[in-house]
C-alpha atoms as one frame of an Amber mdcrd trajectory, in Angstrom:
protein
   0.000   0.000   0.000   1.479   3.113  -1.001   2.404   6.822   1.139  -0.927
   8.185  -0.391  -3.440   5.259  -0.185  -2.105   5.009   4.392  -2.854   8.840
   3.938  -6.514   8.267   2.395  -7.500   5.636   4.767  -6.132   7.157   8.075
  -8.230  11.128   7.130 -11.023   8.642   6.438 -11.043   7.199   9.826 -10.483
   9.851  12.183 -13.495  11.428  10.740 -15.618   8.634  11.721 -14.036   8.160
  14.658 -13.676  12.283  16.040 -16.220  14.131  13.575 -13.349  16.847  13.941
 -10.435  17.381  11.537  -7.664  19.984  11.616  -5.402  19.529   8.196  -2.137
  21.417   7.418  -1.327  22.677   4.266   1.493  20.198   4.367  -1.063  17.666
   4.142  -0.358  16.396   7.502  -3.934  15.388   9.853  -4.365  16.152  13.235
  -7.238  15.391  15.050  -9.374  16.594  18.153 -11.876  15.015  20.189 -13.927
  15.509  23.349 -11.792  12.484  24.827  -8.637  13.607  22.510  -6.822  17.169
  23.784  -3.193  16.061  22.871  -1.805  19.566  21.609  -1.232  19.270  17.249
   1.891  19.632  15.845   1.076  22.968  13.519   3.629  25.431  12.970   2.925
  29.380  14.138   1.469  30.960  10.951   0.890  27.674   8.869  -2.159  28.065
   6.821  -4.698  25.368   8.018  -7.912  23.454   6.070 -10.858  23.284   8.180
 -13.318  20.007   8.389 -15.412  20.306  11.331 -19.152  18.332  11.049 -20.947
  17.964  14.473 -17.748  18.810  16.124 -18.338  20.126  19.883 -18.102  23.741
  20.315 -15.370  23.685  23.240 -13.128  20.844  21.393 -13.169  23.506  18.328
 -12.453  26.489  20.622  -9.310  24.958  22.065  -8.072  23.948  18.216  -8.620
  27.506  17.461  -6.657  28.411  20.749  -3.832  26.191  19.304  -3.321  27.258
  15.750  -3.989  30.852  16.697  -1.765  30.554  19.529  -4.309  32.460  21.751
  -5.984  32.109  25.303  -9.503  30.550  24.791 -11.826  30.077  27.552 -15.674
  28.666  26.630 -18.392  29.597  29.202 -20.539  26.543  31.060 -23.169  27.630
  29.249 -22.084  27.485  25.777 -23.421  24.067  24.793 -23.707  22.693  21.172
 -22.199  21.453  17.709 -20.506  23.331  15.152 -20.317  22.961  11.310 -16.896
  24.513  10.404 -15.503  23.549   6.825 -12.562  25.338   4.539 -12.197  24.565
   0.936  -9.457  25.814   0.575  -5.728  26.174   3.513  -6.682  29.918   5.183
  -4.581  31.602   7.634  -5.063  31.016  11.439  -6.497  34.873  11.490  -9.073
  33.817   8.586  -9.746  30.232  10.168 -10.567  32.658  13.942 -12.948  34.883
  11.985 -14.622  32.151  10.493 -14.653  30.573  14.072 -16.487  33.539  15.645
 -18.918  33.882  12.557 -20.052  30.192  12.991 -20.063  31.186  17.041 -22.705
  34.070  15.546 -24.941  31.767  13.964 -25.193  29.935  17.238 -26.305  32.559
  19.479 -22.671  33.229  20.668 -19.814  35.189  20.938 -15.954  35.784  21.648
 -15.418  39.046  23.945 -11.648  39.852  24.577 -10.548  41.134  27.922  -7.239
  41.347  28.975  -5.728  39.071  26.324  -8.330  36.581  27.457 -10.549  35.235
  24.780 -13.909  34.308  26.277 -16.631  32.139  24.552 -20.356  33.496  25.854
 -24.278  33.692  24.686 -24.433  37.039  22.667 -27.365  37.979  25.386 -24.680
  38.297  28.195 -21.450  39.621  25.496 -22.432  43.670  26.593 -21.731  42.505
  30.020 -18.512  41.195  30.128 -14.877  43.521  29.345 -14.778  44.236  25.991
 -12.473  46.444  24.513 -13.455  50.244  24.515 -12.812  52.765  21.506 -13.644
  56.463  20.693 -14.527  56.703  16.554 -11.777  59.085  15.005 -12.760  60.863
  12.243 -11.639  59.117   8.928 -10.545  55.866  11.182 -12.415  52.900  10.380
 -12.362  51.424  13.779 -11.412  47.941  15.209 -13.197  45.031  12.432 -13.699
  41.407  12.993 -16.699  39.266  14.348 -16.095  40.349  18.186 -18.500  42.277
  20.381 -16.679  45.599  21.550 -18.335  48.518  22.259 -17.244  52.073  20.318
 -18.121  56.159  21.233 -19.326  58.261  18.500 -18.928  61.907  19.289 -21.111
  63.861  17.298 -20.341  67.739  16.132 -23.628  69.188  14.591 -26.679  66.610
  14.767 -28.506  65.436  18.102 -27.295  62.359  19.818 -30.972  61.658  20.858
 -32.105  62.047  17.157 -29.497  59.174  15.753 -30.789  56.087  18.489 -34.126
  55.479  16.724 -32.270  55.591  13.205 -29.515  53.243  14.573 -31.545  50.902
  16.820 -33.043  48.835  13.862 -29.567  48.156  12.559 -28.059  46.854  15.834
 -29.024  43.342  16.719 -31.617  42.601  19.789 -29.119  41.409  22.169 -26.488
  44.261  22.137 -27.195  48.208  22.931 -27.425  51.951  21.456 -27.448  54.530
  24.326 -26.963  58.346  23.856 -25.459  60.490  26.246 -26.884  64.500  25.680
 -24.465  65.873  27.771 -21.229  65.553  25.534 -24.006  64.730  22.564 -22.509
  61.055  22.026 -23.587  57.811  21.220 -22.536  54.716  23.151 -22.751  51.330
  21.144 -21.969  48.002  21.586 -22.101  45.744  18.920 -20.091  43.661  16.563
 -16.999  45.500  15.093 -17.875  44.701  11.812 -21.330  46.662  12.323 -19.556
  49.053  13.697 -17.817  50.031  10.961 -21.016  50.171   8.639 -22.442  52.289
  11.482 -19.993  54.554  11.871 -20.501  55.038   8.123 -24.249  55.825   8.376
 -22.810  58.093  11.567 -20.673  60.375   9.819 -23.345  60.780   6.879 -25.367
  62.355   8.987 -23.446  64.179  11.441 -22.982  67.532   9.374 -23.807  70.703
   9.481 -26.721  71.595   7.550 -26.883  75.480   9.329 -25.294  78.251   6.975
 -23.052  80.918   8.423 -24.376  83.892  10.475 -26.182  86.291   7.936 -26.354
  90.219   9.236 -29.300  92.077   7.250 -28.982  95.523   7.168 -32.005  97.834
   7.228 -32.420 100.606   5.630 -36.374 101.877   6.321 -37.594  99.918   8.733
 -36.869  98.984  12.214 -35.503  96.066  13.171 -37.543  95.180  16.446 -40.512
  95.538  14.380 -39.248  93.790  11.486 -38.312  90.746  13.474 -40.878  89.325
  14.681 -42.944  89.905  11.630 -40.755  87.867   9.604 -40.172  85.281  12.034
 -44.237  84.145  11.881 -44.019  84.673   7.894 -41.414  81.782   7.845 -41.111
  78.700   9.823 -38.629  79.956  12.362 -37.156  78.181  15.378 -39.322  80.699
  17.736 -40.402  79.536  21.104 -44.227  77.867  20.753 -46.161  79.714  22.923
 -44.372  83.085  22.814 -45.188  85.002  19.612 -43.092  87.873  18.702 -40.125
  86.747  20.068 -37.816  85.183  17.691 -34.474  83.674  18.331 -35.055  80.717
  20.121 -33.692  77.535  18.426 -33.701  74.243  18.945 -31.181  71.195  18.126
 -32.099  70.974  14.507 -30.780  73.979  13.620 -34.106  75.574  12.082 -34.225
  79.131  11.135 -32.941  81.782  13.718 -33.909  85.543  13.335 -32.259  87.877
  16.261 -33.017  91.780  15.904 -29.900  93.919  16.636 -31.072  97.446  17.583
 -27.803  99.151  17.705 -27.065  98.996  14.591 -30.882  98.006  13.012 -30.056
  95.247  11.365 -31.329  91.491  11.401 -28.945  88.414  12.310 -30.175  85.178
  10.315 -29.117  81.554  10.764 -30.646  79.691   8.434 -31.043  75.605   7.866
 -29.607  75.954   3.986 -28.674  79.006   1.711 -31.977  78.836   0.214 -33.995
  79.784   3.002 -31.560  82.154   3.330 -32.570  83.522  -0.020 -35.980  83.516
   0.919 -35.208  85.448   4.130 -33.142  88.109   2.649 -35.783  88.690  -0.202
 -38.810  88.774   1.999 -36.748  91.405   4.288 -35.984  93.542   1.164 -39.476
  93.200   0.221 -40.520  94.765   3.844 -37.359  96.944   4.235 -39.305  99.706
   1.767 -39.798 103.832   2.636 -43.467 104.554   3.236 -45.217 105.860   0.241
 -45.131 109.390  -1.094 -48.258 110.904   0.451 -48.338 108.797   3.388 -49.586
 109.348   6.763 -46.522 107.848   7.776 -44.289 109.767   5.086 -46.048 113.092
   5.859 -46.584 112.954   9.863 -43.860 110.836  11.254 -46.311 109.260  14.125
 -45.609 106.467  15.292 -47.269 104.297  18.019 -45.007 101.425  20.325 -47.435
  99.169  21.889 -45.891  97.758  25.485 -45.729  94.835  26.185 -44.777  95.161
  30.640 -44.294  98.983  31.432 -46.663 101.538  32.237 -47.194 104.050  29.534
 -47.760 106.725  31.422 -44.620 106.447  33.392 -42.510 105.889  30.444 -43.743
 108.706  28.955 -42.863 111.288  31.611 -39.080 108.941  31.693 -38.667 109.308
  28.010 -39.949 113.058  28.175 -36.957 114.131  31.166 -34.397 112.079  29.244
 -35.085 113.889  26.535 -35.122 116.980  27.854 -31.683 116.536  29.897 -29.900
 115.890  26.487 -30.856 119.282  25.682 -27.635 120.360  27.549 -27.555 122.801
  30.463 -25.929 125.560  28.255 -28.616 125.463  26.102 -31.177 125.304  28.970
 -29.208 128.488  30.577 -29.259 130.291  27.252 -33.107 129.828  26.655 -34.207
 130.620  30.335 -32.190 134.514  29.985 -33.885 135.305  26.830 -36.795 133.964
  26.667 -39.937 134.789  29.330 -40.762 132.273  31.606 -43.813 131.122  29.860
 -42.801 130.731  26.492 -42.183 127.301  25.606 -39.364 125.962  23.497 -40.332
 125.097  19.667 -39.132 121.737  17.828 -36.506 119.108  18.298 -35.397 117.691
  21.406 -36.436 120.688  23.897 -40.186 120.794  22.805 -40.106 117.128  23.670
 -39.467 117.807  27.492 -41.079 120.689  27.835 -43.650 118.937  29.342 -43.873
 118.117  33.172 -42.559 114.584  34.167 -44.365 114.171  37.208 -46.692 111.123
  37.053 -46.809 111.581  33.104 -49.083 115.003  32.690 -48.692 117.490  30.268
 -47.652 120.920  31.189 -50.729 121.755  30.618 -52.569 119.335  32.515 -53.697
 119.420  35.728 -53.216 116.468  38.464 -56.310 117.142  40.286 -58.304 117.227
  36.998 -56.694 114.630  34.674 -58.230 111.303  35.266 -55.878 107.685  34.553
 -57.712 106.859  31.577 -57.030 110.166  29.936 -53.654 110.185  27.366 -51.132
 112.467  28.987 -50.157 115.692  26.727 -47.277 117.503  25.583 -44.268 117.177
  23.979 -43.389 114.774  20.806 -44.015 111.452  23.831 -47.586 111.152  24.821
 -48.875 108.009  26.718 -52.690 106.170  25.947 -53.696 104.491  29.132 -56.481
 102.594  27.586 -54.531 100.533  25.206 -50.824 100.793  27.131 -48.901 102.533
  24.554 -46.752 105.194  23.188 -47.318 107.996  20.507 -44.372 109.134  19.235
 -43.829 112.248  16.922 -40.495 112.285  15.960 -38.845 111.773  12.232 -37.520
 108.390  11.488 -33.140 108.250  13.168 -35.138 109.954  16.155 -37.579 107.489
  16.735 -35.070 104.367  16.075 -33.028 106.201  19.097 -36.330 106.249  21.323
 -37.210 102.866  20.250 -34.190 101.408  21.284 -34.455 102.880  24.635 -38.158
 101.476  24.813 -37.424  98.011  24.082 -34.465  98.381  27.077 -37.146  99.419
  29.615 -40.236  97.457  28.444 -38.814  93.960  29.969 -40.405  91.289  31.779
 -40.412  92.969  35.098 -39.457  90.141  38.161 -41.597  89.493  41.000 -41.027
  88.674  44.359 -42.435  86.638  46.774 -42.530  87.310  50.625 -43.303  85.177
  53.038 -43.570  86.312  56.488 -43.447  84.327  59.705 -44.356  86.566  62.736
 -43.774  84.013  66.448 -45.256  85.251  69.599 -44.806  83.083  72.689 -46.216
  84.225  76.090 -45.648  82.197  79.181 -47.825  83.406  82.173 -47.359  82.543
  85.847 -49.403  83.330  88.954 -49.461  82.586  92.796 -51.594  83.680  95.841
 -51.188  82.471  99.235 -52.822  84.292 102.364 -54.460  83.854 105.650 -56.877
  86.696 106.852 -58.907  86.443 110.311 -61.258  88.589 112.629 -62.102  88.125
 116.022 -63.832  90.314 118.981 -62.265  90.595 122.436 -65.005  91.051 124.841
 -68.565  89.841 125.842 -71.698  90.924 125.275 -72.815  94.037 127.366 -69.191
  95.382 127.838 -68.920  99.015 127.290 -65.826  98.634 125.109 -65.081  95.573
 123.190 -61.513  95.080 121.169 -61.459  93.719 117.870 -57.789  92.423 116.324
 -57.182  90.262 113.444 -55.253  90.752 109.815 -56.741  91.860 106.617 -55.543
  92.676 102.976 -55.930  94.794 100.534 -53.275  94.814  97.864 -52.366  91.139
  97.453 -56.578  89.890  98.090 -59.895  90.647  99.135 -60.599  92.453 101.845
 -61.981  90.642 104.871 -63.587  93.964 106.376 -65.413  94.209 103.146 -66.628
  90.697 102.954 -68.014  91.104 106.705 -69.852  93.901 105.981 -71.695  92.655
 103.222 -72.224  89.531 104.814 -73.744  91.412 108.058 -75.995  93.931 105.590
 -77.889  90.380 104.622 -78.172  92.071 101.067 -78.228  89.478  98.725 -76.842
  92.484  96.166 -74.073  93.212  98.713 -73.263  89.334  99.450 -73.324  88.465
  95.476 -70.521  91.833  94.954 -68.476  90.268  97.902 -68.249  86.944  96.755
 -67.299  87.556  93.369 -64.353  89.269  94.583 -62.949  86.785  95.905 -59.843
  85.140  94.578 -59.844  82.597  92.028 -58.093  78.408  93.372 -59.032  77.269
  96.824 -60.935  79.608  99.597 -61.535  78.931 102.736 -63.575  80.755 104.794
 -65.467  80.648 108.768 -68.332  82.418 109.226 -70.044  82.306 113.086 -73.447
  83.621 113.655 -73.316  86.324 116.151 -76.929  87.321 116.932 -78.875  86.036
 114.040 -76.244  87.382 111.654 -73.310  85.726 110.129 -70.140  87.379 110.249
 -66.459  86.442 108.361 -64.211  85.607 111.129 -61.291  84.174 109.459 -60.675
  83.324 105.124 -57.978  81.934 103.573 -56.767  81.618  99.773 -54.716  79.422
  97.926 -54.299  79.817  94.335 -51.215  78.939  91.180 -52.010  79.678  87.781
 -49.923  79.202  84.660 -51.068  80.122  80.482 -48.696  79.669  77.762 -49.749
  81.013  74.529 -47.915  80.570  70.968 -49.204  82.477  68.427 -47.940  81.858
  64.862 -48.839  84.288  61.969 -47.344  83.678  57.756 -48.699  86.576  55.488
 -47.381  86.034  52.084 -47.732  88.716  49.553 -46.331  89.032  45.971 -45.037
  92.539  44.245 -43.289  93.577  41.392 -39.941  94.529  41.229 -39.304  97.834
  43.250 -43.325  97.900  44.192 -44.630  98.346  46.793 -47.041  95.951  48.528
 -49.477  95.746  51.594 -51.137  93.166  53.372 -53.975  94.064  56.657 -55.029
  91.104  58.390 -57.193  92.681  61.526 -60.220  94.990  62.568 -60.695  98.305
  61.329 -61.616 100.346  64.662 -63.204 103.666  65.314 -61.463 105.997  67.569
 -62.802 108.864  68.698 -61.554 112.192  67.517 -64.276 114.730  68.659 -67.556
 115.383  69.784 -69.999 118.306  69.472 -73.293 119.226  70.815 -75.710 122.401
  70.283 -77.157 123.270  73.299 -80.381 125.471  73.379 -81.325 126.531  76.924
 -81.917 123.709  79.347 -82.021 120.920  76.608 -79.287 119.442  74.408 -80.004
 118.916  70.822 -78.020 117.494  67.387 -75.003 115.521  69.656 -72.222 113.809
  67.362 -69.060 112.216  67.798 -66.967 112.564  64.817 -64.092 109.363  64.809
 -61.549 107.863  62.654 -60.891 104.233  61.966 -57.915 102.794  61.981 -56.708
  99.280  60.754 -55.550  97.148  64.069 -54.522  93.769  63.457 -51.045  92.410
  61.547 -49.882  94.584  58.650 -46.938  93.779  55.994 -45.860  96.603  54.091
 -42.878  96.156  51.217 -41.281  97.570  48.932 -38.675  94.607  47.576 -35.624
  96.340  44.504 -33.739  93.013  42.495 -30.331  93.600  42.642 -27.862  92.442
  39.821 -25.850  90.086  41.971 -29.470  88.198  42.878 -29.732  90.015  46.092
 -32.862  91.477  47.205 -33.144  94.930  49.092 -36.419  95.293  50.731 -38.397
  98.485  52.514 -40.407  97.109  55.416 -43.235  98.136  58.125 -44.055  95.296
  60.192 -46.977  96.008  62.394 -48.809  93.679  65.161 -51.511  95.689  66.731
 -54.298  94.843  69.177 -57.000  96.215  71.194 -57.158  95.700  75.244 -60.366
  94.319  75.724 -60.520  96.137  79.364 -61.003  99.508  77.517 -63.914  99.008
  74.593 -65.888 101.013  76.822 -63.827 103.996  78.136 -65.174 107.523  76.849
 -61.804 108.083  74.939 -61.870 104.839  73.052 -60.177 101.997  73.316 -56.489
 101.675  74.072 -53.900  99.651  71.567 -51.023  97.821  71.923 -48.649  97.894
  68.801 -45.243  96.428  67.947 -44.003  97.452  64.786 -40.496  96.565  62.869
 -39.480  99.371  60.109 -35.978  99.042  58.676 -34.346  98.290  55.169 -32.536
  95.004  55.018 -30.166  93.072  52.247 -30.900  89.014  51.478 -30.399  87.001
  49.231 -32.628  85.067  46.892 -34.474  82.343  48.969 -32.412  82.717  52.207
 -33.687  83.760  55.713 -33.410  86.366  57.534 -34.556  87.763  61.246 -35.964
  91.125  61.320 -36.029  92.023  64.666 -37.385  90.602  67.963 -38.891  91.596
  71.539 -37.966  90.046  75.110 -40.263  91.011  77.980 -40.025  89.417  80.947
 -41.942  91.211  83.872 -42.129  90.289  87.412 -44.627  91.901  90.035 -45.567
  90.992  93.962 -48.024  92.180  96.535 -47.379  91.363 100.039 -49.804  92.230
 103.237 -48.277  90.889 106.939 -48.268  91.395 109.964 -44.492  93.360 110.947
 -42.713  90.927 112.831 -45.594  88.285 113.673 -45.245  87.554 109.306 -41.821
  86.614 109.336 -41.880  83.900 112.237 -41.029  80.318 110.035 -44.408  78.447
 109.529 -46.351  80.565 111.606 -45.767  83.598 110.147 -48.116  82.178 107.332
 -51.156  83.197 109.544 -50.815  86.605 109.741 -49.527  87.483 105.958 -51.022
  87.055 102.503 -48.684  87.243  99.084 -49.324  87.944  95.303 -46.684  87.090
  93.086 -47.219  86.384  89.365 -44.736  86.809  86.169 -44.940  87.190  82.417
 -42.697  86.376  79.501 -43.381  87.547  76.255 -40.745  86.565  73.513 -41.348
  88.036  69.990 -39.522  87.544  66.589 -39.895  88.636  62.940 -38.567  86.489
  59.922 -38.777  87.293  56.181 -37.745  85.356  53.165 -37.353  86.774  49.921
 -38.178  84.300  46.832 -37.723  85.878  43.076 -39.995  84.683  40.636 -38.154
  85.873  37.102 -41.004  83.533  34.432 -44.410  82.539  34.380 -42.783  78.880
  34.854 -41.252  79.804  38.158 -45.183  81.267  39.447 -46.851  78.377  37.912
 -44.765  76.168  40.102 -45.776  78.465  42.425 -49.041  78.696  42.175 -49.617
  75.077  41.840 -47.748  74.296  45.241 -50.297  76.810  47.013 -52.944  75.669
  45.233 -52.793  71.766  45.877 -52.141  72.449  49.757 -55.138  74.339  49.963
 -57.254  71.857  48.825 -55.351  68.850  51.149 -56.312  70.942  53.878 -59.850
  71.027  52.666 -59.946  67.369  51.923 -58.218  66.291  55.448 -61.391  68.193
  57.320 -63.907  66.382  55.030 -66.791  64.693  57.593 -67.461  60.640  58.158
 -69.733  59.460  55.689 -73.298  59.332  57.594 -76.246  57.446  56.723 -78.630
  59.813  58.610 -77.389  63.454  57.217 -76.962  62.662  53.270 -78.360  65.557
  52.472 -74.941  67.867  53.548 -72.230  64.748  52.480 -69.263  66.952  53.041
 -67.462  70.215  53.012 -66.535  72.313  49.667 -63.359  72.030  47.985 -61.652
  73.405  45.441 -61.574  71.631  42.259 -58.454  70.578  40.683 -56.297  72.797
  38.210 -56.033  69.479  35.404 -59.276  67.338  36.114 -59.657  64.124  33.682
 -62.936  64.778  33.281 -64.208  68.348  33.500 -67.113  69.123  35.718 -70.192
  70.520  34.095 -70.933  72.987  37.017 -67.434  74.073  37.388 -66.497  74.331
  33.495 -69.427  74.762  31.491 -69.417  73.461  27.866 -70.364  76.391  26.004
 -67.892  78.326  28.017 -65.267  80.301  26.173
């Protein structure tokens, strides 16, 4: 038998016998078996034929390991058989790939960590250390059938944009994540898709947005231009806030900014053919008015505002105006001109005008009503529609409208919250021993009478025993009720049909604590000032008058005035720059002294009051002032000498002591509310505790009272439903 016929028959048996062949390109065979591990004899580098039918998948993992000279480690749970077969000698790098592309039909996968080649189910491959890479630009990244996971840093389109495009390309088992902060995309994949993603990647991360366009006007003024083109074309603008363009988004849409300094437009448009489209629709606009024009003949021009108050503006714009007149000039007009003639054209004519609360010079405060437009000068104010009429010619105006548009902001507001503390810790004590007795019998010429009595620290024996003795039931009732509050004890012998007090005694220790808590909350504009009254509004007397005709007085009247007594907030809060807050305050707790409702002079008040100007910042704390009173009194009656004896000096004294402590404080916090998002939030907090405190005090359900099932409360801000009786359907 010759060399080739031994070679036939032995390839032809190992296959039987192993169902897993490794052949050089030498022709040598070398076989591998589940029960067969012996290391083959294959040179580094030798290119290798591939025969594997049925073959286990860990036997054909550690041939790989061995022609590829690598470290190959197959998880417990990679299970199976593997059809592997080469036409044709490969190299060991080509026999690997084909390896892990028969793994992929499987349902598995070779992740390399640490020079460690690991066999596991795709479903667990994102899991394990893989090898990490950042996409360079023009680099085609790592290739092969490995899972790895690769960063694409994107320049111009939206990481959050790309994951539903990419998601369908990337199988089940492995990930797409995007991260917005550094606008990148996080995949892990197969390097092979990787590269064919990074492809579809840098397709469409470019930058569709032209250059910055400036669009100079010529006629027309920019802040009114803007926002006229911006709702002709489909600008980025803010939904929600018309007129105000500039606000894009991630997509790069149209962006129209008006530049008052130098009236022009600034454009950033998606492609140069909306910018063609912008630029012709602006020349279109940019146009003089008309020969024969109100607006060529008249110059008149009317600025609706948007947040300030006309009137005020007015008189502002008016004495700016009339300061840039210079002083010389001022000085020059005022020596040779009389006082009452007025200056003619230009700038002076504008301020001749007074500035005070936005009248004319010819108007008069106590005649000009709120509603009425204010006069004089080239700047008058309507109050009925909020806006400005301006006679001026055209480089005036632009100079006033710029100056508008400065001043007519989104004024902030500001929140205070108040939180007044009054605690008041009372404390009394009596203790005293009075007694009455007669020395002598009945008959006697003389007869002595000693015993103790008080009258500054209780009631007066003497007084009780003489009502008791008068047997006036008036008298008695009177002497009883003056008696000290606690424990009294009191003997009373008859003495010849009448009853008299011979001896009383009174024991009494009394404490109160009170804590009274007050919160007004009041919101203001920016440098406005606000006021909150919580109280009574009390008459107090101020004079009285009566005409008196002989014996008999006729037409009597009391003229008063009525005050507010109660708790009163009063501030004025000014935004600072640096997001402090300076704040104007009268803090006021007032009440009335019940004792004195009836007095002929009115009633008497107690006040404490905080006014002072403080610095906080936004949000924070701080104490405004505060009031300590701690007052001590005593009343003591005795005896001299027989009082003081230990123990049985109690008989012949009687003692009053009591004490109050009062301890009040004053805190404020500031909160700035800048957007309607801010009071919203605001709002809505208010609002939803409101109605938890109505819905905590709802009543048990009752069988017997249905007809009153509970107590009102306020209806929800978003209901699912909405209620018929709370939001009608033909309701605008």
């Amino acid at each position: 038998m010759n060399s080739l016929t031994k070679h036939r028959l032995r390839f032809a048996i190992t296959t039987i016998a192993a169902s897993a062949l490794l052949v050089s390109a030498s022709g040598t065979i070398h076989a591998q078996t589940a029960l067969d591990t012996s290391t083959a004899s294959v040179r580094p580098g030798e290119p290798v034929t591939l025969n594997f039918a049925n073959a286990e998948i860990e036997a054909v993992a550690r041939t790989m390991a061995t022609i590829t000279g690598r470290n190959v480690v197959v998880d417990p749970r990679v299970r199976g058989q593997l059809n592997l077969v080469t036409e044709h000698a490969v190299s060991p790098a080509a026999a690997f790939q084909q390896f892990l592309v028969a793994l992929r039909l499987q349902g598995f996968t070779v992740v390399e960590a640490a020079g460690l080649y690991k066999v596991v189910p795709e479903a667990d491959a994102k899991l394990q250390g893989g090898s990490v890479t950042v996409a360079q630009a023009g680099s085609a990244g790592p290739a092969g059938g490995q899972i790895v996971t690769q960063i694409f840093k994107l320049n111009y389109e939206s990481a959050n944009n790309l994951v539903p495009v990419l998601r369908p390309l990337i199988s089940p088992n492995n990930t797409i994540n995007a991260n917005p902060g550094t606008n990148a995309l996080v995949i892990t994949d197969y390097a092979d898709n990787l590269q064919r993603l990074g492809k579809i990647i840098a397709a469409m991360d470019v930058s569709n947005a032209s250059d910055v366009e400036v669009i100079s006007l010529k006629n027309a003024i920019a802040t009114d231009l803007a926002p006229l083109v911006a709702r002709l074309i489909d600008s980025g603008s803010t939904p929600g806030a018309p007129g105000t363009p500039g606000q894009s988004d991630t997509s790069f849409k149209t962006t129209l900014l008006a530049e008052p300094h130098s009236n022009s437009l600034i454009l950033r448009a998606a492609n140069p053919a909306r910018v063609a489209q912008v630029r012709a629709l602006v020349h279109k606009l940019d146009q003089p008015p008309a020969p024969g024009s109100s607006a060529a003949s008249g110059n008149i021009h009317v600025v609706y505002l948007k947040n300030a108050d006309a009137t005020k503006l007015a008189a502002t714009l008016r004495a700016a105006m009339a300061a840039g007149t210079g002083t010389a000039q001022a000085s020059a007009s005022s020596s040779t001109a009389p006082a009452s003639t007025a200056p003619t054209g230009g700038l002076a004519s504008m301020g001749s005008s007074s500035a005070a609360g936005g009248l004319g010079a010819g108007a008069s405060p106590s005649t000009a009503s709120s509603n009425q437009p204010s006069t004089g000068g080239q700047i008058q104010a309507d109050p009925s529609t909020n806006s400005l009429i301006i006679t001026a010619p055209e480089p005036q105006y632009r100079q006033l409208r710029n100056v508008i548009d400065k001043l007519d902001g989104r004024r902030a507001q500001v929140l205070v919250e108040s939180l007044i503390v009054e605690v008041n810790t009372n404390k009394l004590a009596e203790f005293g021993i009075q007694w009455q007795g007669v020395l002598g019998k009945q008959g006697d010429g003389t007869v002595g009478v000693i015993g103790t009595n008080s009258g500054a620290a209780g009631a007066n024996i003497l007084g009780l025993t003489t009502a008791l003795a008068s047997g006036s039931t008036t008298a008695i009732g009177t002497g009883v009720a003056s008696l000290s509050g606690g424990l009294n004890l009191a003997l009373a012998p008859r003495v010849g049909g009448q009853y008299y007090l011979g001896a009383l005694a009174n024991f009494l220790q009394n404490s109160g604590d009170a804590n009274v808590l007050s919160t007004p909350n009041l919101m203001t504009l920016d440098n406005e000032e606000a006021r909150i009254v919580i109280g009574n509004n009390v008459p107090f007397v101020t004079g009285s008058y009566a005409n008196s005709t002989g014996s008999s007085t006729v037409n009597p009247f009391t003229t008063v005035e009525r005050k507010d007594v109660g708790l009163m907030l009063r501030v004025r809060p000014q935004i600072n720059e640096n997001g402090t807050v300076k704040m104007a305050i009268y803090q006021e707790v007032s009440k009335i002294d019940g004792n004195t409702l009836k007095d002929t002079n009115g009633p008497t008040t107690s006040k404490r009051a905080i006014e002072s100007n403080v610095l906080v910042e936004d949000g924070s704390i701080i104490v405004l002032g505060g009031l300590l009173e701690d007052s001590y009194s005593q009343a003591e009656d005795k005896v001299p000498v027989m009082g003081d004896i230990p123990l049985l000096g109690n008989l012949f004294r009687s003692e009053n002591r009591s004490r109050k402590k009062t301890n009040l404080m004053v805190f404020l916090r500031p909160v700035v509310v800048r957007d309607a998002a801010a009071s919203d939030a605001l709002m809505l907090d208010r609002y939803e505790s409101i109605r938890a405190l109505q819905q905590a005090v709802q009543p048990a359900p009752s069988t017997v009272m249905r007809s009153v099932s509970g107590a009102p409360v306020l209806p929800p801000l978003r209901p699912a439903a909405p209620d018929p009786q709370i939001f009608p359907a033909n309701a605008n």
